[in-house]
Amino acid sequence: MGWFEKLYQKGCSASGAAKEEQAKKLRQNVTMTEHQVELEDLLKGYKTSQERGLTPEQAAANLAEFGTNELTPPPKTPEWVKFMDEMTGEFNLLLWAAGVACFVSYGMLPQADNLYLGVVLFCVVTVTGVFSYLQNAKSDNMMNEFKSMRPPRVTVVRGGEVSFVDAALITIGDIVKLEQGDLVPADIRVLECSPNMCVDNSSLTGESDPIKRKPECTNADPLETANLCFFGTQVPEGSCVGVVVKIADNTVIGKIAQLALSTEAEQTPINKEIHHFIQIISAIAFALGISFFAAALGMGQDAVTSLVFMIGIIVANVPEGLLATVTVCLTLTAKRMYTKKVMVKNLEGVETLGSTSCICSDKTGTLTQNIMTVAQVVYDTNGAPKIQDAGSSFTKGISTFDTESAGFKALVKCSTLCNTCNFDKYFEDEVTGKRVLLPFSKVRVQGDGSTITEILWKTRGNASEGAMIKFAQGGPIQACFGKRDVDEMRRDFGKVFDIPFNSKNKYQVHVHCESPDPENDDKDRTIYMKGAPERIIDRCTQYMCGDGRVVEFTQELRSEVEKAQMAMGNNGLRVLGFCTKTLPIKAYGKAYPWSDGRDLGKSTANFPLGESKALASYKAGMVDDKGKPLDPPHPKSGEGLIFLGLMALVDPPREAVPGAVAKCKTAGIKVIMVTGDHPGTAEAIAYKVGILWSPTARKIEEMNAAEGLQPGDVGYQDPALAQAIVVPGWEISDDDPVAKWDAILAHPQIVFARTSPQQKLVIVGNCQRVGHVVAVTGDGVNDSPALKKADIGVAMGIAGTPVTKNAADMILLDDNFASIVAGVEEGRLIFDNLKKSICYTLTSNIPEISPFLCWIVFLTPMPLSTVLILAIDLGTDMVPAISMAYEDAEADIMKRPPRNAATDHLVTGKLMCLAYLQIGVMQALAGFYAWMLVLNDYGFPPVVLVGNPGATAPTGKLGFFADQVMYCKFKGGQYVNALGQVDEGQVIAGDKDPWAGSVSVGAGLRRDPSEVGPRRQYPLWDRGDAGYLESCSFAAKNFNGRRAAPKAGQTWSGGFDYRDADTYKRRTDGQPLPTVESIYALQSQKYFEYVPWRGRMSEFWDSKWLAWDITRSEFKLAKGAKAGVLGYKNNKKAATFSFLGQPPGVWSVCLGNDGNLQGKETDSDLVKLPKMDQLYKGVKMEHVDLPTTCAGETKYRTWYKDAVFCNGGYDANGDAKGGAGCADLDDVTANLFYCKPTDGVPSCRPDCESASPAEIAADIAAHPKAEDRTIKQCQNVASRMVQKNALMHSQAAYWVSIVVVQWADLLICKTRWLSIKQQGLRNSVLNFGLFFETLLAAWLCYGGIFSVLGTQPIRFTHWMPGVPWSMMIFMYAAAFYLFSFASTAPGREHAASRDERTTPTRRRRRAREQGREETSTTRKRRYDETRKYMMRATSPEVVDAVTGAIKRQAGWIEKSTYY
């Protein structure tokens, strides 16, 4: 339950104090006195009578007073609340906040990357939230399941008449009648019942054995007394009349229901870990964000850009793909657990089972098979009774009985005929409606791979009798008698008479004939009796030998039988005795009046039953404890019977359970048995499965007494030091002091027996209090409160009730405890694998964050775009991270103790150190190396990057690199054209050369780039033999016009046309722009326009950039409606950056301020750039050779509000466009020119003939529409476009280098303890992940969707810079290996000495493993492999002598680096 659902429920429920008070009352043990009150007083108090019941009027009054017999439903949580709870988990909220921050950032500074990131984050959270909601969706129908335990109608006596009443309308004092098969409608006290009346309390106690009921109170404990029947239980046999004493919520089941519904589920460990992880990530993100926000402001960055930068830092810290990764990993593990017969209802429960440190397990059906089975038989063998195995799992399937033995045959015949249980052998085909005969049994594979023989013929009747007929049907009945099945056996030996079992006599008697027709059979009759062994032995005077002879039942034979009985009883087996007697037909003929004696006024039957003691002890006038006269025994009942043998029954432990319990011990998991069964039975099974393995205090006392030992004697054992304890339920309660519970739970071996639902809840709560993560198993309704209270509730899928399954977090489909252990291993595995996934995912955080830091601290172009960060987090990293969920368990996974939730977190300091400070830093270095290498390859060496920032989109006050023309100071080199021809001073007709007056410029003279700038025809700079760039910078943005955008509309009506200088009107939409004055200030210091020849040789080069027709769009999307998505407010701006770094013309602040700048400047809020500050310091306009007269200075961090835009255009009258003085600027820049048609075709070419002002005016006069003009307005955009494309290629290379380095990262993250050699590369999904991320990166680079992600088809060689860094992760710090080896030598010696305490086999095995690893390490010393090797070598394992757990003694390397 998340915070949203808790908040909703808090607003809809009672106060916390009231809820706690109610819960405390519900946790109290069941207290009732109605079963102890004298019956007459009870009925009088209810104003009812046994014969007439309530009057209709009294029934109506009681119904009004006590309410209907219905359980109070809990407040229901609407589905929308559950959905919102999934959508607002802590991780989800973090991503929601990050998405909102992106939209806020986009609103402040329209950058497409932030818009994309915000949309994607919202999509990720929505998709994963919906997925989790659907995966975890389960209807909370617990109350409906409780209601299903109530019968629809009840037989009630009211006003002396029997009627059928709706179960909801019965009330206190109603007299109800129950028959075989009925559900008990309320808590009732038994008034009278048949001798065979019993109830199935399995829904309350979890034990399926029917329990006898009788009118007398037998125990003060209401759950133990025999005169109460509880709501929801069933009557499998017999009938009774009772009075209703509790209804609705006051019934025992009602209190359990309220307890279950009021018990709040514990926060899962993985939920706590995610909370802890979010705290860490949020703290890091906000600390870094706020710190660098302050730093940016301190560096002179404006508040908006600094805030956007802070948001970028915060978002870069958020692992956007981790939520999806965790969800998918948990889902995959849940599916894998399903194949192991564990169905997970709550995804977070997957990991919780792995965190379990204590399992409170039910006995029946979980540790045992819940199938009563004949385990051993005793019959005469070679003249003495011997124990023979019956082929059950108790005896590991071994059978030693002899089907040829007459004694065994007689035993099987007696157990089959003296038996009322039957088989249900058919099932109804839903398609055909026919009844189909099932096979008797089949072999079923359990979740752990073991097999169990499942009997498909279900038994109807007593479980013990069912075990006997299943044993007979499994082979003996065919081998001994040649019968097909039990039914044929019973038909062939017709029943004459029977005496049902009752708790007083403790035996059952059947009389059979030797044919199917008792009425016509004239052969002797045979008595068959079974019952408690002591009762059977006492009634026998003869003994059947193995060959069929009948001999005297001597004292010696009796002693042997009793020894066998004792031996089997000590093994936790339930023993029954069998005897027989053949009665002559002459004395007991066809018409003999068989009787149990009651109708004859006798206390015994009228045929031989071995009642000689009763005959001998009876005296006339004897009375019972109530003073009533005793009936005399029948004289014929005294004759003794023939002893046949014994059968030992058991609900056998599942074959896989002892091994699973041993595995729990090895893993440091405490297994506690919590059962409703008797302490003796529970203790025996606990020893059998390994939950108990040392003596309890009681057994120690018995051993001391047997040996006659006293304290201080040699060999005396102190019972107070017993490691094992069996605690009956009557010894504990919720009110017990904490010290008592601590003392109980301090025992490593614990069994709780005869526990109530409230006690189970208290046990779980105390286990949690002492620090355990508790898993609870259960199948009955009584287990539901404990299941909800537990950290992980596990219900039985086969035997479990619907209530239990509803309350649980997961369901064992095979009811096998071993499946829990398999689930624990899977849970530990997913925790390990989540650690690996998170470590792998977090390593990319540093290379994602550091570009922002580099951008703001070193004022460089952005090395990595936000969209490419998404491509990593939600693209290339996703499949490899998810592939960790498929990683096999490391060898030590079940040798480790359960993790300490207080210290062993999902994300630890060691993990952060590895992911951030080691691997993350190396990834970042790899990215920066690739980024600088690619920019250098395209003509932008590292020296030109620092101090020349570029905005993350073509807007803002940091928009220099890739947004403006770059100006560089050259040392040597040469100017060339697109064909590589050097400018040798060739004469070009109509050439307008701004530097024509320079001494280095002239016909036949090679231009010196150190002195003059390039001509239009030779615009590229090539380093030649030894040229290089001294420095590069950009024209200062010293014009800040109006905040208004250009006015839309037609040109003739004052609208804006980017080709017409007259329409600009100083409206710049608030964007600062460079001016011709700042350009001339650079040129005066020998900084000239830079178009690198290396860019010309790139794969992205377009020669049209040298002469770009400004009517063409630079972007494919710019002309459509999608242009706004890119972050531009209108298409005209997107076309040519008209108001950004390179407008189609020049702005002149001198012309805008009438030639005088003095006093017109204002301080700007531009970022302080030391390089530009230095370049513009003290530059006076009169010294920069402007074609116009101008006074004043131009500085970097000052700007002017007035300027004139000039683009060399003229109107039809020959006047310069833009205003007076613009004509003087026609030839001042080499990147703007007008081309006359070439060969009669209007076009832009670098070598075109320039048009004169008169020709431009004439063309305008001849063609009023701009689209029809033959003279083209052209612009050299190559400098900016090469920067832009080179930067995009370098960003793609940075991104690709992360992918390449992640290869090594993925491999080293796949193990935490073992070497890769030991773990192997068997994870095919991980291997696919390696190929996937590579192929995805290649597809994103070369797949043609560059306009969205900004990826580019980089050169193959630009994939290589990340390779050495990837290898370095494996190889770096060879010195670390030497240091580790030297430092740990003493530790290794110490470890070796400690290792001597382990077994020689383990030492030899470890030596072999270490020898192999040392050889491997010598061949290839890798950092991470070396670290893991040394970690294993310095952390020996020792076996805990008390618990059997294998504990690892962590060495310093493990303590320092094991994450």
Short mmCIF file of C-alpha atoms in Angstrom, two decimals, residues 682-1013:
data_model
loop_
_atom_site.label_atom_id
_atom_site.label_comp_id
_atom_site.label_asym_id
_atom_site.label_seq_id
_atom_site.Cartn_x
_atom_site.Cartn_y
_atom_site.Cartn_z
CA ALA A 682 4.48 -31.06 16.14
CA GLU A 683 7.72 -31.87 17.96
CA ALA A 684 8.10 -35.24 16.23
CA ILE A 685 7.59 -33.75 12.77
CA ALA A 686 9.93 -30.86 13.61
CA TYR A 687 12.71 -33.32 14.42
CA LYS A 688 11.92 -35.27 11.28
CA VAL A 689 12.29 -32.28 8.97
CA GLY A 690 15.20 -30.66 10.82
CA ILE A 691 13.50 -27.67 12.43
CA LEU A 692 14.54 -29.19 15.74
CA TRP A 693 17.81 -31.09 15.95
CA SER A 694 18.93 -30.78 19.56
CA PRO A 695 17.02 -31.81 22.72
CA THR A 696 14.49 -29.56 24.39
CA ALA A 697 14.73 -28.70 28.08
CA ARG A 698 12.17 -31.42 28.86
CA LYS A 699 14.22 -34.06 27.05
CA ILE A 700 17.42 -32.91 28.74
CA GLU A 701 15.71 -33.28 32.12
CA GLU A 702 14.56 -36.77 31.16
CA MET A 703 18.07 -37.74 30.05
CA ASN A 704 19.57 -36.39 33.27
CA ALA A 705 16.98 -38.30 35.30
CA ALA A 706 17.54 -41.49 33.32
CA GLU A 707 21.27 -41.27 33.98
CA GLY A 708 20.77 -40.17 37.58
CA LEU A 709 22.79 -37.02 37.01
CA GLN A 710 22.67 -33.97 39.24
CA PRO A 711 24.08 -30.45 38.68
CA GLY A 712 27.85 -30.64 38.97
CA ASP A 713 28.05 -34.28 37.86
CA VAL A 714 30.13 -35.21 34.83
CA GLY A 715 27.83 -35.44 31.83
CA TYR A 716 25.09 -33.35 33.38
CA GLN A 717 23.38 -31.01 30.90
CA ASP A 718 21.77 -27.79 32.02
CA PRO A 719 18.15 -27.64 30.72
CA ALA A 720 18.31 -23.84 30.79
CA LEU A 721 20.87 -23.98 28.00
CA ALA A 722 18.63 -25.98 25.68
CA GLN A 723 18.74 -24.70 22.11
CA ALA A 724 15.33 -26.15 21.22
CA ILE A 725 11.96 -25.22 22.65
CA VAL A 726 8.37 -26.35 22.07
CA VAL A 727 5.87 -23.71 23.21
CA PRO A 728 2.19 -24.68 23.61
CA GLY A 729 -0.30 -21.98 22.78
CA TRP A 730 -1.75 -21.91 26.26
CA GLU A 731 1.56 -20.59 27.61
CA ILE A 732 1.65 -17.39 25.55
CA SER A 733 -0.52 -14.31 24.99
CA ASP A 734 -0.33 -10.75 23.71
CA ASP A 735 0.01 -9.49 27.29
CA ASP A 736 3.23 -11.38 27.98
CA PRO A 737 6.20 -9.12 28.77
CA VAL A 738 8.77 -8.43 26.08
CA ALA A 739 11.44 -10.22 28.11
CA LYS A 740 9.50 -13.48 27.95
CA TRP A 741 9.18 -13.22 24.15
CA ASP A 742 12.84 -12.33 23.81
CA ALA A 743 13.77 -15.41 25.82
CA ILE A 744 11.61 -17.65 23.62
CA LEU A 745 12.79 -16.17 20.34
CA ALA A 746 16.44 -16.34 21.44
CA HIS A 747 16.27 -20.12 20.90
CA PRO A 748 17.56 -21.08 17.45
CA GLN A 749 15.08 -23.98 17.28
CA ILE A 750 11.44 -23.16 17.99
CA VAL A 751 8.08 -24.90 17.63
CA PHE A 752 4.79 -23.23 18.57
CA ALA A 753 1.95 -25.74 18.93
CA ARG A 754 -1.76 -25.51 19.62
CA THR A 755 -1.77 -21.85 18.60
CA SER A 756 -4.84 -19.73 17.97
CA PRO A 757 -5.13 -17.16 15.14
CA GLN A 758 -4.51 -14.36 17.63
CA GLN A 759 -1.38 -16.08 18.92
CA LYS A 760 -0.04 -16.56 15.42
CA LEU A 761 -0.41 -12.85 14.86
CA VAL A 762 1.40 -12.08 18.12
CA ILE A 763 4.20 -14.51 17.23
CA VAL A 764 4.73 -12.80 13.87
CA GLY A 765 4.66 -9.35 15.46
CA ASN A 766 7.30 -10.29 18.02
CA CYS A 767 9.53 -11.83 15.37
CA GLN A 768 9.34 -8.55 13.46
CA ARG A 769 9.98 -6.60 16.64
CA VAL A 770 13.33 -8.33 17.18
CA GLY A 771 14.37 -7.42 13.65
CA HIS A 772 13.34 -10.35 11.50
CA VAL A 773 11.89 -10.06 8.02
CA VAL A 774 9.14 -12.63 8.44
CA ALA A 775 7.52 -14.94 5.92
CA VAL A 776 4.40 -16.76 7.12
CA THR A 777 2.78 -19.77 5.50
CA GLY A 778 -0.79 -20.84 6.06
CA ASP A 779 -3.79 -22.57 4.57
CA GLY A 780 -6.63 -22.02 7.03
CA VAL A 781 -8.79 -19.03 7.79
CA ASN A 782 -6.99 -18.88 11.12
CA ASP A 783 -3.79 -17.96 9.30
CA SER A 784 -5.16 -14.92 7.45
CA PRO A 785 -4.34 -12.27 10.13
CA ALA A 786 -0.75 -13.53 10.42
CA LEU A 787 -0.41 -13.65 6.63
CA LYS A 788 -1.38 -9.99 6.37
CA LYS A 789 0.84 -8.97 9.25
CA ALA A 790 3.88 -10.76 7.85
CA ASP A 791 6.37 -9.08 5.57
CA ILE A 792 5.44 -11.74 3.04
CA GLY A 793 2.35 -13.93 3.41
CA VAL A 794 2.45 -17.29 1.63
CA ALA A 795 -0.78 -19.24 1.11
CA MET A 796 -1.21 -22.84 0.03
CA GLY A 797 -2.63 -23.15 -3.47
CA ILE A 798 -4.12 -26.62 -3.08
CA ALA A 799 -5.20 -26.85 0.55
CA GLY A 800 -5.52 -23.12 1.15
CA THR A 801 -8.91 -21.56 1.71
CA PRO A 802 -10.02 -18.65 -0.49
CA VAL A 803 -9.72 -16.35 2.53
CA THR A 804 -6.09 -17.34 3.00
CA LYS A 805 -5.22 -16.90 -0.66
CA ASN A 806 -6.82 -13.49 -0.63
CA ALA A 807 -4.80 -12.35 2.38
CA ALA A 808 -1.47 -13.65 1.08
CA ASP A 809 1.13 -11.95 -1.10
CA MET A 810 2.05 -15.15 -2.90
CA ILE A 811 0.65 -18.63 -3.31
CA LEU A 812 2.46 -21.98 -3.32
CA LEU A 813 0.81 -23.83 -6.16
CA ASP A 814 2.15 -27.18 -4.91
CA ASP A 815 1.79 -26.52 -1.14
CA ASN A 816 5.47 -27.43 -0.80
CA PHE A 817 7.77 -25.81 1.76
CA ALA A 818 10.69 -26.47 -0.57
CA SER A 819 9.09 -24.09 -3.05
CA ILE A 820 9.42 -21.34 -0.42
CA VAL A 821 13.13 -21.98 -0.24
CA ALA A 822 13.31 -21.84 -4.02
CA GLY A 823 11.44 -18.55 -3.75
CA VAL A 824 13.92 -17.29 -1.14
CA GLU A 825 16.73 -18.07 -3.55
CA GLU A 826 14.90 -16.26 -6.33
CA GLY A 827 14.27 -13.32 -4.00
CA ARG A 828 17.92 -13.11 -3.02
CA LEU A 829 18.84 -13.47 -6.65
CA ILE A 830 16.61 -10.57 -7.71
CA PHE A 831 18.07 -8.39 -4.95
CA ASP A 832 21.55 -9.23 -6.20
CA ASN A 833 20.49 -8.68 -9.77
CA LEU A 834 18.74 -5.40 -8.95
CA LYS A 835 21.95 -4.24 -7.34
CA LYS A 836 23.77 -5.16 -10.52
CA SER A 837 21.16 -3.42 -12.69
CA ILE A 838 21.27 -0.29 -10.56
CA CYS A 839 25.06 -0.26 -10.50
CA TYR A 840 25.10 -0.67 -14.27
CA THR A 841 22.48 2.05 -14.73
CA LEU A 842 24.06 4.55 -12.33
CA THR A 843 27.44 4.36 -14.02
CA SER A 844 26.03 6.45 -16.86
CA ASN A 845 24.95 9.23 -14.48
CA ILE A 846 28.40 10.82 -14.25
CA PRO A 847 28.90 10.96 -18.05
CA GLU A 848 25.37 12.44 -18.24
CA ILE A 849 25.95 15.05 -15.53
CA SER A 850 29.51 16.06 -16.40
CA PRO A 851 28.61 17.62 -19.79
CA PHE A 852 26.42 20.14 -17.94
CA LEU A 853 29.27 20.88 -15.55
CA CYS A 854 31.72 21.23 -18.41
CA TRP A 855 29.29 23.54 -20.21
CA ILE A 856 28.79 25.87 -17.28
CA VAL A 857 32.22 25.68 -15.61
CA PHE A 858 34.54 25.65 -18.62
CA LEU A 859 32.09 27.48 -20.91
CA THR A 860 32.35 24.94 -23.71
CA PRO A 861 29.79 23.76 -26.22
CA MET A 862 27.46 21.15 -24.73
CA PRO A 863 29.21 17.73 -25.04
CA LEU A 864 25.97 15.75 -24.76
CA SER A 865 22.39 16.74 -25.47
CA THR A 866 19.48 15.97 -23.17
CA VAL A 867 17.80 13.88 -25.87
CA LEU A 868 20.89 11.71 -26.13
CA ILE A 869 20.73 11.23 -22.36
CA LEU A 870 17.27 9.81 -22.96
CA ALA A 871 18.68 7.61 -25.71
CA ILE A 872 21.01 6.13 -23.08
CA ASP A 873 18.58 5.81 -20.18
CA LEU A 874 15.56 4.62 -22.14
CA GLY A 875 17.34 3.15 -25.13
CA THR A 876 20.71 1.48 -25.05
CA ASP A 877 20.77 0.86 -21.28
CA MET A 878 17.32 -0.70 -20.94
CA VAL A 879 17.80 -4.20 -22.34
CA PRO A 880 21.26 -4.73 -20.77
CA ALA A 881 19.92 -3.54 -17.40
CA ILE A 882 16.88 -5.81 -17.67
CA SER A 883 19.10 -8.69 -18.79
CA MET A 884 20.56 -8.74 -15.28
CA ALA A 885 17.26 -10.25 -14.14
CA TYR A 886 18.22 -13.37 -16.09
CA GLU A 887 21.60 -13.69 -14.41
CA ASP A 888 22.16 -16.97 -12.61
CA ALA A 889 22.70 -17.07 -8.88
CA GLU A 890 26.26 -16.73 -7.70
CA ALA A 891 27.61 -19.72 -5.83
CA ASP A 892 27.35 -18.11 -2.42
CA ILE A 893 23.79 -16.86 -2.67
CA MET A 894 22.38 -19.40 -0.19
CA LYS A 895 25.50 -19.42 1.96
CA ARG A 896 25.06 -15.84 2.98
CA PRO A 897 23.01 -14.87 6.01
CA PRO A 898 19.89 -12.79 5.29
CA ARG A 899 20.82 -9.25 4.54
CA ASN A 900 20.78 -6.74 7.35
CA ALA A 901 18.07 -4.29 6.33
CA ALA A 902 19.73 -1.56 8.41
CA THR A 903 23.07 -1.72 6.58
CA ASP A 904 22.84 -3.86 3.46
CA HIS A 905 20.83 -1.54 1.25
CA LEU A 906 19.99 -1.87 -2.38
CA VAL A 907 22.14 1.19 -2.98
CA THR A 908 25.14 1.49 -0.68
CA GLY A 909 28.04 3.88 -0.42
CA LYS A 910 30.29 1.24 -1.97
CA LEU A 911 27.97 0.86 -4.92
CA MET A 912 27.81 4.62 -5.38
CA CYS A 913 31.59 4.81 -5.15
CA LEU A 914 32.00 2.13 -7.81
CA ALA A 915 29.28 3.49 -10.08
CA TYR A 916 30.07 7.19 -9.73
CA LEU A 917 33.70 7.66 -8.73
CA GLN A 918 35.24 4.73 -10.57
CA ILE A 919 33.34 3.45 -13.56
CA GLY A 920 31.30 6.64 -13.99
CA VAL A 921 34.36 8.87 -14.06
CA MET A 922 36.04 6.58 -16.58
CA GLN A 923 32.96 6.64 -18.77
CA ALA A 924 32.88 10.44 -18.59
CA LEU A 925 36.56 10.64 -19.52
CA ALA A 926 35.91 8.30 -22.43
CA GLY A 927 33.05 10.52 -23.57
CA PHE A 928 35.05 13.74 -23.33
CA TYR A 929 37.95 12.10 -25.14
CA ALA A 930 35.68 11.06 -28.01
CA TRP A 931 33.97 14.45 -28.05
CA MET A 932 37.24 16.40 -28.28
CA LEU A 933 38.73 13.96 -30.76
CA VAL A 934 35.82 14.31 -33.18
CA LEU A 935 35.71 18.11 -32.91
CA ASN A 936 39.46 18.17 -33.53
CA ASP A 937 39.00 15.97 -36.59
CA TYR A 938 36.57 18.53 -37.99
CA GLY A 939 38.80 21.51 -37.30
CA PHE A 940 37.95 22.51 -33.76
CA PRO A 941 40.87 21.59 -31.49
CA PRO A 942 40.38 21.68 -27.68
CA VAL A 943 42.05 25.09 -27.48
CA VAL A 944 39.09 26.72 -29.23
CA LEU A 945 36.42 25.02 -27.12
CA VAL A 946 37.08 26.47 -23.67
CA GLY A 947 35.52 29.88 -23.27
CA ASN A 948 33.31 29.52 -26.35
CA PRO A 949 30.04 28.14 -25.02
CA GLY A 950 27.08 27.08 -27.05
CA ALA A 951 23.50 26.99 -25.86
CA THR A 952 21.66 23.65 -25.80
CA ALA A 953 19.34 25.15 -28.43
CA PRO A 954 19.83 28.12 -30.79
CA THR A 955 18.52 30.68 -28.30
CA GLY A 956 19.71 32.43 -25.17
CA LYS A 957 22.70 34.42 -24.09
CA LEU A 958 25.10 31.47 -24.31
CA GLY A 959 24.33 30.85 -27.98
CA PHE A 960 27.78 31.20 -29.53
CA PHE A 961 29.25 27.91 -30.73
CA ALA A 962 27.14 26.48 -33.55
CA ASP A 963 24.94 29.61 -33.43
CA GLN A 964 27.30 32.27 -34.78
CA VAL A 965 30.14 32.68 -37.20
CA MET A 966 33.43 31.79 -35.54
CA TYR A 967 36.38 34.16 -35.82
CA CYS A 968 39.88 32.84 -35.30
CA LYS A 969 43.39 34.20 -35.14
CA PHE A 970 45.47 32.17 -37.55
CA LYS A 971 49.17 31.48 -37.41
CA GLY A 972 50.12 30.61 -40.93
CA GLY A 973 48.05 28.32 -43.08
CA GLN A 974 46.26 29.23 -46.28
CA TYR A 975 42.84 30.07 -47.69
CA VAL A 976 41.34 27.60 -50.14
CA ASN A 977 38.10 27.08 -52.00
CA ALA A 978 35.84 24.07 -51.85
CA LEU A 979 38.02 22.31 -54.40
CA GLY A 980 41.12 22.78 -52.30
CA GLN A 981 42.65 25.40 -54.58
CA VAL A 982 44.79 27.90 -52.71
CA ASP A 983 44.07 31.63 -52.94
CA GLU A 984 47.14 32.83 -54.84
CA GLY A 985 45.76 36.31 -55.44
CA GLN A 986 43.93 35.46 -58.64
CA VAL A 987 42.08 38.36 -60.22
CA ILE A 988 38.31 37.87 -60.13
CA ALA A 989 36.03 40.13 -62.12
CA GLY A 990 33.65 42.11 -59.93
CA ASP A 991 35.37 40.90 -56.78
CA LYS A 992 34.52 42.91 -53.65
CA ASP A 993 37.39 42.35 -51.26
CA PRO A 994 37.17 44.07 -47.87
CA TRP A 995 40.94 43.73 -47.42
CA ALA A 996 41.93 44.96 -50.90
CA GLY A 997 44.01 47.77 -49.39
CA SER A 998 46.28 45.47 -47.39
CA VAL A 999 49.92 45.10 -48.43
CA SER A 1000 49.52 41.31 -48.53
CA VAL A 1001 46.62 41.48 -50.95
CA GLY A 1002 47.05 41.83 -54.66
CA ALA A 1003 47.32 40.03 -57.96
CA GLY A 1004 49.63 37.09 -57.71
CA LEU A 1005 50.11 37.42 -53.95
CA ARG A 1006 49.18 34.50 -51.66
CA ARG A 1007 46.98 35.86 -48.91
CA ASP A 1008 48.42 35.63 -45.44
CA PRO A 1009 45.68 34.43 -43.01
CA SER A 1010 47.66 35.96 -40.17
CA GLU A 1011 47.04 39.43 -41.64
CA VAL A 1012 43.85 39.40 -43.71
CA GLY A 1013 40.60 37.59 -43.87
#
